[in-house]
Every structure is written in C-alpha cells, then in structure tokens.
Tab-separated table of C-alpha atoms in Angstrom:
chain	number	residue	atom	x	y	z
A	1	MET	CA	-32.989	-10.304	6.987
A	2	SER	CA	-34.161	-9.851	3.418
A	3	TYR	CA	-36.224	-6.834	2.351
A	4	ALA	CA	-39.196	-9.156	1.608
A	5	GLU	CA	-39.162	-10.293	5.250
A	6	ALA	CA	-38.768	-6.695	6.448
A	7	LEU	CA	-41.771	-5.601	4.348
A	8	LYS	CA	-43.860	-8.459	5.674
A	9	ASP	CA	-42.873	-7.561	9.259
A	10	LEU	CA	-43.979	-3.979	8.620
A	11	LEU	CA	-47.344	-5.034	7.198
A	12	ARG	CA	-48.089	-7.927	9.613
A	13	PRO	CA	-49.361	-5.749	12.496
A	14	LEU	CA	-52.076	-4.296	10.194
A	15	GLY	CA	-53.621	-7.751	9.897
A	16	VAL	CA	-55.265	-7.059	6.519
A	17	TYR	CA	-52.716	-8.615	4.164
A	18	ARG	CA	-52.140	-12.269	3.269
A	19	LEU	CA	-48.352	-12.288	3.595
A	20	GLU	CA	-47.518	-15.980	3.155
A	21	GLU	CA	-49.533	-16.841	0.029
A	22	GLY	CA	-51.322	-15.280	-2.896
A	23	TYR	CA	-50.677	-12.277	-5.069
A	24	GLY	CA	-49.717	-10.019	-2.191
A	25	ALA	CA	-47.068	-12.410	-0.935
A	26	GLY	CA	-45.676	-12.849	-4.470
A	27	GLU	CA	-45.560	-9.090	-4.981
A	28	LEU	CA	-43.763	-8.546	-1.678
A	29	THR	CA	-41.280	-11.275	-2.616
A	30	GLY	CA	-40.612	-9.622	-5.989
A	31	VAL	CA	-40.278	-6.122	-4.531
A	32	GLY	CA	-38.120	-7.489	-1.727
A	33	ALA	CA	-35.766	-9.194	-4.222
A	34	ALA	CA	-35.396	-5.916	-6.152
A	35	LEU	CA	-34.659	-4.051	-2.940
A	36	ASP	CA	-32.124	-6.741	-1.946
A	37	GLY	CA	-30.317	-6.080	-5.227
A	38	CYS	CA	-30.353	-2.318	-4.609
A	39	GLY	CA	-29.173	-2.839	-1.042
A	40	SER	CA	-26.229	-4.989	-2.210
A	41	GLU	CA	-25.202	-2.378	-4.738
A	42	LEU	CA	-25.481	0.411	-2.144
A	43	ASP	CA	-23.326	-1.628	0.259
A	44	ARG	CA	-20.674	-2.002	-2.454
A	45	VAL	CA	-20.801	1.737	-3.285
A	46	GLU	CA	-20.520	2.660	0.392
A	47	ARG	CA	-17.526	0.323	0.819
A	48	GLU	CA	-15.749	1.642	-2.284
A	49	MET	CA	-16.330	5.353	-1.562
A	50	LEU	CA	-14.291	5.303	1.650
A	51	LEU	CA	-10.520	4.957	1.273
A	52	THR	CA	-10.275	2.927	4.489
A	53	THR	CA	-12.668	0.220	3.237
A	54	ALA	CA	-12.279	0.382	-0.559
A	55	GLN	CA	-11.088	-2.808	-2.211
A	56	ASP	CA	-10.976	-2.319	-5.960
A	57	THR	CA	-12.950	0.278	-7.980
A	58	GLY	CA	-12.735	2.872	-5.205
A	59	LEU	CA	-8.954	2.560	-4.998
A	60	GLU	CA	-8.648	2.585	-8.794
A	61	ALA	CA	-10.748	5.773	-8.928
A	62	VAL	CA	-8.451	7.539	-6.433
A	63	GLU	CA	-5.328	6.267	-8.232
A	64	SER	CA	-6.673	7.636	-11.548
A	65	LEU	CA	-6.492	11.134	-10.013
A	66	LEU	CA	-2.789	10.812	-9.158
A	67	VAL	CA	0.300	10.925	-11.305
A	68	ARG	CA	1.891	7.935	-9.563
A	69	ARG	CA	0.470	4.718	-8.172
A	70	PRO	CA	1.648	3.290	-4.867
A	71	VAL	CA	4.438	0.715	-5.075
A	72	THR	CA	2.760	-2.107	-3.119
A	73	ASP	CA	0.605	-5.164	-3.621
A	74	SER	CA	-0.850	-5.204	-0.117
A	75	LEU	CA	-4.383	-3.805	0.184
A	76	GLU	CA	-3.721	-2.142	3.565
A	77	ARG	CA	-0.457	-0.598	2.378
A	78	ARG	CA	-2.144	0.576	-0.863
A	79	ARG	CA	-4.831	2.353	1.177
A	80	ALA	CA	-2.227	3.924	3.469
A	81	ALA	CA	-0.139	5.023	0.468
A	82	LEU	CA	-3.125	6.686	-1.208
A	83	ALA	CA	-4.063	8.446	2.039
A	84	ALA	CA	-0.483	9.727	2.336
A	85	LEU	CA	-0.433	10.934	-1.261
A	86	LEU	CA	-3.744	12.719	-0.791
A	87	ARG	CA	-2.633	14.556	2.342
A	88	ILE	CA	0.476	16.053	0.749
A	89	GLY	CA	-0.062	19.790	0.771
A	90	GLY	CA	1.718	23.094	0.986
A	91	ASP	CA	2.840	22.477	4.560
A	92	SER	CA	4.176	18.973	3.906
A	93	PHE	CA	7.824	19.979	3.546
A	94	THR	CA	9.212	19.585	7.046
A	95	LEU	CA	11.527	16.592	7.414
A	96	ALA	CA	8.989	14.834	9.650
A	97	ALA	CA	6.155	15.428	7.185
A	98	ILE	CA	8.288	14.247	4.251
A	99	ASN	CA	9.201	11.038	6.081
A	100	ASP	CA	5.577	10.528	7.084
A	101	ASN	CA	4.554	10.878	3.447
A	102	LEU	CA	7.274	8.503	2.247
A	103	ALA	CA	6.233	5.861	4.809
A	104	GLY	CA	2.597	6.438	4.044
A	105	CYS	CA	3.203	5.890	0.333
A	106	GLY	CA	4.405	2.391	1.099
A	107	LEU	CA	8.028	3.293	0.572
A	108	ASN	CA	10.579	1.851	2.927
A	109	ALA	CA	12.589	5.059	2.664
A	110	VAL	CA	13.844	7.709	5.094
A	111	ALA	CA	14.979	11.180	4.137
A	112	SER	CA	17.563	12.986	6.244
A	113	GLU	CA	19.418	16.254	6.072
A	114	THR	CA	23.068	16.122	5.083
A	115	GLY	CA	24.298	19.301	6.679
A	116	THR	CA	24.852	20.803	3.217
A	117	PRO	CA	22.102	23.267	2.268
A	118	GLY	CA	19.968	22.033	-0.643
A	119	TYR	CA	20.940	18.360	-0.223
A	120	VAL	CA	19.069	15.461	1.365
A	121	GLU	CA	19.882	11.781	1.642
A	122	VAL	CA	17.334	9.067	1.063
A	123	ARG	CA	18.061	5.650	2.585
A	124	PHE	CA	16.171	2.367	2.438
A	125	PRO	CA	16.817	1.091	5.998
A	126	ASP	CA	15.291	-2.378	5.863
A	127	VAL	CA	16.278	-3.204	2.277
A	128	PRO	CA	19.853	-4.182	1.470
A	129	GLY	CA	21.160	-3.083	-1.906
A	130	ILE	CA	18.991	-1.337	-4.480
A	131	PRO	CA	15.323	-2.111	-3.691
A	132	ASP	CA	13.119	-3.867	-6.226
A	133	GLY	CA	11.035	-1.288	-8.087
A	134	PHE	CA	13.579	1.440	-7.340
A	135	GLU	CA	12.898	3.454	-10.525
A	136	GLU	CA	9.214	3.748	-9.684
A	137	MET	CA	10.097	4.551	-6.055
A	138	ARG	CA	12.573	7.187	-7.189
A	139	GLN	CA	9.867	8.936	-9.256
A	140	ILE	CA	7.500	8.962	-6.270
A	141	ILE	CA	10.236	10.239	-3.929
A	142	GLU	CA	11.154	13.003	-6.353
A	143	ASP	CA	7.487	13.972	-6.663
A	144	ILE	CA	7.172	14.228	-2.870
A	145	LEU	CA	10.436	16.051	-2.051
A	146	PRO	CA	10.654	19.748	-2.878
A	147	CYS	CA	12.081	20.204	-6.394
A	148	HIS	CA	14.904	22.526	-5.300
A	149	LEU	CA	16.570	19.801	-3.235
A	150	GLU	CA	19.332	17.578	-4.617
A	151	ILE	CA	18.680	14.002	-3.596
A	152	GLU	CA	21.486	11.558	-2.817
A	153	TYR	CA	20.339	7.934	-2.661
A	154	VAL	CA	22.279	5.814	-0.150
A	155	PHE	CA	22.267	2.029	-0.428
A	156	TRP	CA	23.829	-0.463	2.004
A	157	TYR	CA	25.243	-3.913	1.596
A	158	VAL	CA	26.780	-6.723	3.648
A	159	THR	CA	29.956	-5.834	5.517
A	160	TRP	CA	33.166	-7.909	5.654
A	161	GLU	CA	32.574	-8.356	9.381
A	162	ARG	CA	29.176	-9.880	8.682
A	163	MET	CA	30.644	-12.076	5.909
A	164	GLU	CA	33.286	-13.394	8.321
A	165	ALA	CA	30.561	-14.174	10.848
A	166	LEU	CA	28.518	-16.100	8.282
A	167	PHE	CA	31.307	-17.969	6.462
A	168	ASP	CA	34.549	-19.530	7.688
A	169	THR	CA	36.158	-19.862	4.266
A	170	TRP	CA	35.668	-18.899	0.628
A	171	GLY	CA	34.786	-22.555	0.083
A	172	ASP	CA	31.707	-22.099	2.294
A	173	ILE	CA	30.649	-19.175	0.073
A	174	GLU	CA	31.170	-21.177	-3.086
A	175	ALA	CA	29.260	-24.130	-1.643
A	176	GLY	CA	26.321	-21.812	-1.045
A	177	ASP	CA	25.898	-21.197	-4.764
A	178	TYR	CA	25.565	-17.427	-4.284
A	179	THR	CA	25.687	-14.817	-7.018
A	180	TRP	CA	27.494	-11.596	-6.197
A	181	GLU	CA	24.122	-9.792	-6.061
A	182	THR	CA	22.646	-12.231	-3.558
A	183	LEU	CA	25.857	-12.298	-1.536
A	184	GLU	CA	26.093	-8.546	-1.169
A	185	LYS	CA	22.506	-8.449	0.111
A	186	LEU	CA	23.102	-11.248	2.614
A	187	VAL	CA	22.665	-9.118	5.702
A	188	ARG	CA	20.347	-11.425	7.635
A	189	ASP	CA	20.944	-14.919	9.001
A	190	THR	CA	20.680	-17.650	6.372
C-alpha cells in the first residue's frame, strides 16, 4: 500500500475531506509520493545496516574498516567472512576458534597443531594443489593466527594410486591433453 492510500485511509473516517478529487486529493498524492520515496530509502538503509542482509554499500562500509577483504565472490560467504573477521578478539586463539575464524572468512583452510611448540600446519582440505588466490589467503591466515606461530602450509596432489585407477596407460593420459598442473590436481572423477 502506498503512503497516499494510507493517508486517505486515515482521513476517510473523519468524513470531511474529498479524498478522490480536488486539491486535497492532489496534495495527499504528492505527500504520499514523497513519503514513498523516503520509505524506499529507509528500507535500503535498514537492509544495508545489518550484516546479515546487506548487499552492497553496507558490506563495502564494513570492508573499509578492515585491513583485508574476504576472498569470495558469493554474497552469503562474503557476509559470513565479514562476521568472522569482526568477531576475532583477544580470546580467539584456541585451535577451535582459529578454525572457526578461518572457515568464517570464506577460507577453505584448517589449522592443526604439529606437536612442535610454536608451529602449526595449515591445510586446504577440499582444494588440490595450491588454491587460487593463495597469496591473499596467506595474508588473511597470517593476520588471524597469532604472530608468534610459525606456519607450515601443506598442499596435496593426486597420488599414483589414483592415477592408476583413472588411467590404464600413459597413452590415456596423453590423449586427455592434460598439463602437469591439471594432472596433479586430478583428484576427482573426470
């Protein structure tokens, strides 16, 4: 319902206004149109001020406060990443909290203890090889992890066992027109 209709509905019970024609109706239509514009802008502001509903300017405003931007193009993952970055605090240094922050930042990364004091491993479990955007991810990871820790990045590639399951001969590999980079990341069924 437009504001013009809402105003008319408010005034109709009084019975003293001509609401459908004349100057009064025109004035209500003009005021209603102005209020519709204000209402639309207030709806946009309300949407953008909440991280869970923001779509553009609200997310950009939050990102301008942070050193790093989330490494994702998905709107939902961008919101989750910003929420994770904003909740990092002084008590965010347990292994569970660190992994929660990494996942929340849109990073497909998992930190684990190595058994050697001062060292942690960071793996990318669902991404074979070095993930796209790794340098930006590395900067975010190093901002999240405590600075006194030495970080060892662990990458994984296709195994010979997997290669033997996928290909009977080298000729099959050559027929597939693979580069070494695509071949070493061939961990899923083709």
